[in-house]
Structures are given as structure tokens and as C-alpha cells.
CSV table of C-alpha atoms in Angstrom, one decimal:
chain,number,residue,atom,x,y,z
U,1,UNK,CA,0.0,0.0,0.0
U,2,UNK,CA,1.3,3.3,-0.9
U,3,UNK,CA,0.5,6.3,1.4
U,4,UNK,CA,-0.1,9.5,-0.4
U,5,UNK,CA,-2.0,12.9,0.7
U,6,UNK,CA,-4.8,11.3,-1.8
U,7,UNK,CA,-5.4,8.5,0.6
U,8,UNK,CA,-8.3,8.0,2.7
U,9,UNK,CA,-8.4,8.1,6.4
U,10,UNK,CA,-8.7,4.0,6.9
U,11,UNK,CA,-5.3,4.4,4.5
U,12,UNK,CA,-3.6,6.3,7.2
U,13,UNK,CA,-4.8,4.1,10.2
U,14,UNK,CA,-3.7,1.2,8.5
U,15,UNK,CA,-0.2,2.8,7.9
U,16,UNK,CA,0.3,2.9,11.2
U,17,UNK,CA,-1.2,-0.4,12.2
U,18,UNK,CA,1.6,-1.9,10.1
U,19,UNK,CA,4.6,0.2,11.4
U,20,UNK,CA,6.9,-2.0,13.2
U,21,UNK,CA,11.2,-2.1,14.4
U,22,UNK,CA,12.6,-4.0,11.9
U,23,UNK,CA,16.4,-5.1,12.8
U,24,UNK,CA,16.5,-7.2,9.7
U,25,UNK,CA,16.8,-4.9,6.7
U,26,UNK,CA,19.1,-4.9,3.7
U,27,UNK,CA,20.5,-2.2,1.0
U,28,UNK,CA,17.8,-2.5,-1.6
U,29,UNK,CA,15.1,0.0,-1.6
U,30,UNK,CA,11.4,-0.5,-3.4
U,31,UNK,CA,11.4,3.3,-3.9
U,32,UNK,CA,14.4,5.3,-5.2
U,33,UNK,CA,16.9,7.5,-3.2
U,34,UNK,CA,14.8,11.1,-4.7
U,35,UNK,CA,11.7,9.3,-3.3
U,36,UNK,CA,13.2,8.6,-0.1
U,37,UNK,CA,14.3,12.2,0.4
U,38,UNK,CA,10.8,13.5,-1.0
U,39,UNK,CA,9.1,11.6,1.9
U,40,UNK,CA,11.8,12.9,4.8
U,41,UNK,CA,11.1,16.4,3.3
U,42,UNK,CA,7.7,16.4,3.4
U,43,UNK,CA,7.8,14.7,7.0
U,44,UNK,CA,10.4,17.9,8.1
U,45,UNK,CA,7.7,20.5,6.1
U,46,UNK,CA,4.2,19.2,7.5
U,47,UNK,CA,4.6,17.8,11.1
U,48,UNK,CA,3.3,20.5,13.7
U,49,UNK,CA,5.5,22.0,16.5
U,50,UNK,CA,5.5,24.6,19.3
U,51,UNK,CA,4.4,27.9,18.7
U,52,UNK,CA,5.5,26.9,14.8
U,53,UNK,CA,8.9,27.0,15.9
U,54,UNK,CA,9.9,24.5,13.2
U,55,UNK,CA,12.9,23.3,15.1
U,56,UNK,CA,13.4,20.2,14.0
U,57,UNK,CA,16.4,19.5,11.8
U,58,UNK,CA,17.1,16.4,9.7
U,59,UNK,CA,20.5,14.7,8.1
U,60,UNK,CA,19.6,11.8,5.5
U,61,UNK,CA,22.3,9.7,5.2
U,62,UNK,CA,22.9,7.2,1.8
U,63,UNK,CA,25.4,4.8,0.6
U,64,UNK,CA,28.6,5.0,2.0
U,65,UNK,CA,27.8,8.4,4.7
U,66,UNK,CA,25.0,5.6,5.6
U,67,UNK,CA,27.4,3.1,6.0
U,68,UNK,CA,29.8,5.4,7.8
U,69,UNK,CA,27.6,6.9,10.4
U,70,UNK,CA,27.3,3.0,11.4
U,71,UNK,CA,31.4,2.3,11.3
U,72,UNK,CA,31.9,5.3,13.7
U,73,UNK,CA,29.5,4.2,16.1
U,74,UNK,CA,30.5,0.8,16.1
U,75,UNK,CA,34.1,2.3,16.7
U,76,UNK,CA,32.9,4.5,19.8
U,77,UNK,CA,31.2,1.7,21.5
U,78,UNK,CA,33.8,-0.9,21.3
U,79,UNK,CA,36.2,1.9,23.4
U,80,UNK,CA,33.3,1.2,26.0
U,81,UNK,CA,31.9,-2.2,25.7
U,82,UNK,CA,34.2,-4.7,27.5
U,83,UNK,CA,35.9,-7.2,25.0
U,84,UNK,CA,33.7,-10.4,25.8
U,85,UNK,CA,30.4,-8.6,25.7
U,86,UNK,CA,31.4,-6.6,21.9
U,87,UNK,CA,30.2,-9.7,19.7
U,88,UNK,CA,26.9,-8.9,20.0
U,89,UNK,CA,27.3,-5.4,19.7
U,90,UNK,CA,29.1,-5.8,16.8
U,91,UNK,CA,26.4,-7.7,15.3
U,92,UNK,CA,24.1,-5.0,16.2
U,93,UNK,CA,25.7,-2.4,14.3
U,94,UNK,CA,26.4,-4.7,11.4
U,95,UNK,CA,22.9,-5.3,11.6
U,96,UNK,CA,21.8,-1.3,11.1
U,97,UNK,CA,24.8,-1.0,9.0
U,98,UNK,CA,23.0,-3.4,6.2
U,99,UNK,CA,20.3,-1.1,5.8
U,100,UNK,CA,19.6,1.0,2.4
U,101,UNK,CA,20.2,4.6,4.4
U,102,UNK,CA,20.0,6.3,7.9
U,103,UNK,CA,17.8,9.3,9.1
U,104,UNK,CA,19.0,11.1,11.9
U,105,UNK,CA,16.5,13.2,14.1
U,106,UNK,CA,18.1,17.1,15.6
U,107,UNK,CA,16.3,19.6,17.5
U,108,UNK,CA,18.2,23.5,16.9
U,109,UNK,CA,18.8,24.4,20.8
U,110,UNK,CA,19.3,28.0,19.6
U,111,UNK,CA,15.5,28.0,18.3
U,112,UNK,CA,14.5,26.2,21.6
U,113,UNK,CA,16.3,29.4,24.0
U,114,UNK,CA,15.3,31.8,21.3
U,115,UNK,CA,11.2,31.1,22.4
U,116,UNK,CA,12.5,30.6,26.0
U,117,UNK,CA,13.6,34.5,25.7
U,118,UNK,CA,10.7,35.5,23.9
U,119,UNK,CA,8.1,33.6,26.3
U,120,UNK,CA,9.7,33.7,29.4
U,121,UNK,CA,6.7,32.1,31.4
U,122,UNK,CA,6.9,29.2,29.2
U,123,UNK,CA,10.9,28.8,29.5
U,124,UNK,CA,10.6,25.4,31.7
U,125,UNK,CA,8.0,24.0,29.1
U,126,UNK,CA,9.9,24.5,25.5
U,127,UNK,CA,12.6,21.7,25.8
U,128,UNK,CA,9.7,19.4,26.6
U,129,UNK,CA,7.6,20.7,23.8
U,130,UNK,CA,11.4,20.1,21.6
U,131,UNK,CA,10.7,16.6,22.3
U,132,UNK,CA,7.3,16.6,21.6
U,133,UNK,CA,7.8,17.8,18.4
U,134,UNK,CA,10.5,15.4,16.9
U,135,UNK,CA,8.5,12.4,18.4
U,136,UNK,CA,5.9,13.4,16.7
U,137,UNK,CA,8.5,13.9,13.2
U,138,UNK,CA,9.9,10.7,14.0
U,139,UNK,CA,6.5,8.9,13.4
U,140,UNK,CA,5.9,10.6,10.5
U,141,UNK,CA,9.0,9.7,8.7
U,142,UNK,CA,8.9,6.3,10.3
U,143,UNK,CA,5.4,5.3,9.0
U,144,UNK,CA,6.0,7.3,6.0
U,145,UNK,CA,8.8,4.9,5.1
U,146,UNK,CA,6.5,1.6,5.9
U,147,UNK,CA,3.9,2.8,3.4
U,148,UNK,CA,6.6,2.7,1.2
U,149,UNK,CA,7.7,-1.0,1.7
U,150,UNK,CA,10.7,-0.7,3.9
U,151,UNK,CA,11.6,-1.4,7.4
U,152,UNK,CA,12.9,1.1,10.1
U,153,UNK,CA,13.6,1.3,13.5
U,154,UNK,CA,15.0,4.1,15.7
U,155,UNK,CA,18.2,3.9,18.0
U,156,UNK,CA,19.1,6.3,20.5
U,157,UNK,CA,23.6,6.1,20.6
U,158,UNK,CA,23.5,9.6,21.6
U,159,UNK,CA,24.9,11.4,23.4
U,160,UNK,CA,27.9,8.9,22.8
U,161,UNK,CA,28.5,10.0,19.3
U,162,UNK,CA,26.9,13.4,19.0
U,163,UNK,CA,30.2,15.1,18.4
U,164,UNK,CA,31.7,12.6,16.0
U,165,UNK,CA,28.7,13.3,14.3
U,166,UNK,CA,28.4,16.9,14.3
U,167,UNK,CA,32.2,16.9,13.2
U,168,UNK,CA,31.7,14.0,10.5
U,169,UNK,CA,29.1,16.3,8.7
U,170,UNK,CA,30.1,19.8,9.6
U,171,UNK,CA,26.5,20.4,11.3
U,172,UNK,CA,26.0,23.4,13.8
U,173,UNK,CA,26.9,23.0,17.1
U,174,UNK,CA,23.1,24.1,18.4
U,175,UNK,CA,21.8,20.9,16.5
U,176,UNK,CA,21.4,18.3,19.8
U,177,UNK,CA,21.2,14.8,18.3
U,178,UNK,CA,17.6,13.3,19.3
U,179,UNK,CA,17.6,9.3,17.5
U,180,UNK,CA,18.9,7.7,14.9
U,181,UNK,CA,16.7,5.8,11.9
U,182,UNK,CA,18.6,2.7,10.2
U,183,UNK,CA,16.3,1.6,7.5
U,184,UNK,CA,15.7,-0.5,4.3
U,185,UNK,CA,14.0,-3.5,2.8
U,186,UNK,CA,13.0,-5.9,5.2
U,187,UNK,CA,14.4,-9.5,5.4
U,188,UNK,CA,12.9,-10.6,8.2
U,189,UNK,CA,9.4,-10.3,10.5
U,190,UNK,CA,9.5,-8.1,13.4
U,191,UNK,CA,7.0,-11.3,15.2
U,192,UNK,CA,3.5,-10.2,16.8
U,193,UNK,CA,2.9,-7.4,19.0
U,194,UNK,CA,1.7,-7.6,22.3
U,195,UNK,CA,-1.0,-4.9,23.4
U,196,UNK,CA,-2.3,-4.2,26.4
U,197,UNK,CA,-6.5,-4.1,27.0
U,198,UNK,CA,-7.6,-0.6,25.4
U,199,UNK,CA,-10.0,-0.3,28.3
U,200,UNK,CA,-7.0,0.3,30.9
U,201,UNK,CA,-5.7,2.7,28.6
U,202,UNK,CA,-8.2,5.0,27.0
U,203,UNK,CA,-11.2,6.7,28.6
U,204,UNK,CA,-14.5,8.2,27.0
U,205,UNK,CA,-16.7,10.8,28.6
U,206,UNK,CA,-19.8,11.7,26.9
């Protein structure tokens, strides 16, 4: 199923439904590298935030920068992970590293303390509503991708390699690293889901 701004509201429900952490993913893609960026522009363009603030920033990473941002961090983690217990971490990163690309989630901290300034009262409330905002991006481009046909999920190896990063791709140093999206075709099933009863989670007063 393709998900497009044509599509009907069922459409987008069952876009969601079906968006699951895939670890097994390979380089191929169903949709081409322009599409790819189409999507993760549209995502940055449309998703809502703060007072408008738009301060959510977004590096797409292909090919070999894909394949790089996974090298460094596998590099960075075996300085911390003791010898016996790195197999597995290795494996892990291989794992990402196999994907088709990488999208890796910012918020500009200098947008963030320019509203603190400007709405003082609010000041304690505009990192959360930061977060807020790229969780809310991070769905979009995650479920965006599924529609598509391929298979994300998102990793969180900051703040261990938010400078290697920043210096890797010459980024600003207001940009704070948020998550990291490994995705690509799947080659495996990410296995049922378990969900707890709606009743214990959802209310209705009428």
C-alpha cells in the first residue's frame, strides 16, 4: 500500500497499524533515493510544532555516509563495551549497517532558547515541547517509510556519538542529536505485538 495525501483516512490508520522495528533490513530499496528524500522532506515540512517553531532539523544519510555513520559508532562503542560482551554489539551495528540509508533526528537548541527569551513564562516547558515535536516527526517519517515498503527502526547512541557526528558532517553545534533511523528492505518479521487491553488505557466521557 502506498501512502499518499490522496489517501483516505482508513489508508492512514492502516499505515500505522503496520509500522513495526525491523532489525532485519538490507541495502535495496522498493522506492528510489529522490523518493526517499521526498518523503523525509515532506515529513520535516508538514509535522506541527511549538508555537510553529519549526525546530526540527534532519540529516539523510545514503550509501557509504549511511554506511559510515554506522562504522563510527560501532568504533565509539567498542572503546566502551568490554571485549567479551562486543560480539553482540558488533552484530548490532552490522545489523543497522546493512540497511539501504540512515535518518538522523536534531532539534536546533538555539530556536529552543530563542522562544524561552521570547516567552519567558513558558521557558521550563519549550525543551519538553522540543521533544514533543520530533517524536511526533519521528512517526511521521517512520510510517512514512513503511507505506513505502521498507523497514525502520529508531536507535538512540546519543549522546555517545553526537560530536563525531556533528564533526563527521560539519553540522551546527546548536543541533542536539535526538535518534537515529537505520532503515531498508525488510528480510525478516519483526514477530507479533503484544498490546495491552484498550480499556486500561483509554477513557471516553460523553
Amino acid at each position: 500500500m502506498k501512502f499518499t495525501v490522496e489517501g483516505t483516512k482508513t489508508d492512514f490508520l492502516s499505515a500505522i497499524r503496520s509500522r513495526r522495528s525491523y532489525y532485519g533490513i538490507s541495502n535495496q530499496s522498493p522506492i528510489s533515493a529522490d523518493r526517499v528524500k521526498e518523503l523525509v522532506e515532506e515529513a520535516v515540512k508538514h509535522t506541527p510544532s511549538a508555537f510553529n517553531s519549526q525546530s526540527a532539523r534532519v540529516v539523510l544519510l545514503l550509501g557509504e555516509q549511511h554506511n559510515q555513520l554506522w562504522d563510527m559508532t560501532r568504533d565509539v562503542l567498542k572503546a566502551i563495551v568490554p571485549a567479551d560482551q562486543f560480539e553482540s554489539t558488533e552484530q548490532k551495528m552490522q545489523g543497522f549497517r546493512s540497511g539501504f540509508g540512515s535518518v538522523l533526528f536534531f532539534e536546533d537548541w538555539s530556536v529552543v532558547e530563542e522562544l524561552q527569551g521570547s516567552y519567558p513564562a513558558y521557558q521550563d516547558r519549550f525543551p519538553v515541547w522540543s521533544q514533543h515535536s520530533s517524536g511526533m516527526l519521528q512517526l511521521v517519517v517512520w510510517t512514512a517509510l513503511e507505506a513505502e515498503g521498507l523497514g525502520a527502526s529508531l536507535q538512540h547512541y546519543n549522546p555517545l556519538i553526537d560530536e563525531k557526528v556533528k564533526e563527521k558532517w560539519s553540522l551546527p553545534e546548536s543541533w542536539q542529536l535526538i535518534a537515529q533511523m537505520p532503515f531498508g528492505t525488510p528480510t525478516d518479521s519483526p514477530g507479533d505485538k503484544q498490546f495491552k487491553p484498550i480499556e486500561e488505557r483509554f477513557k471516553l466521557f460523553k
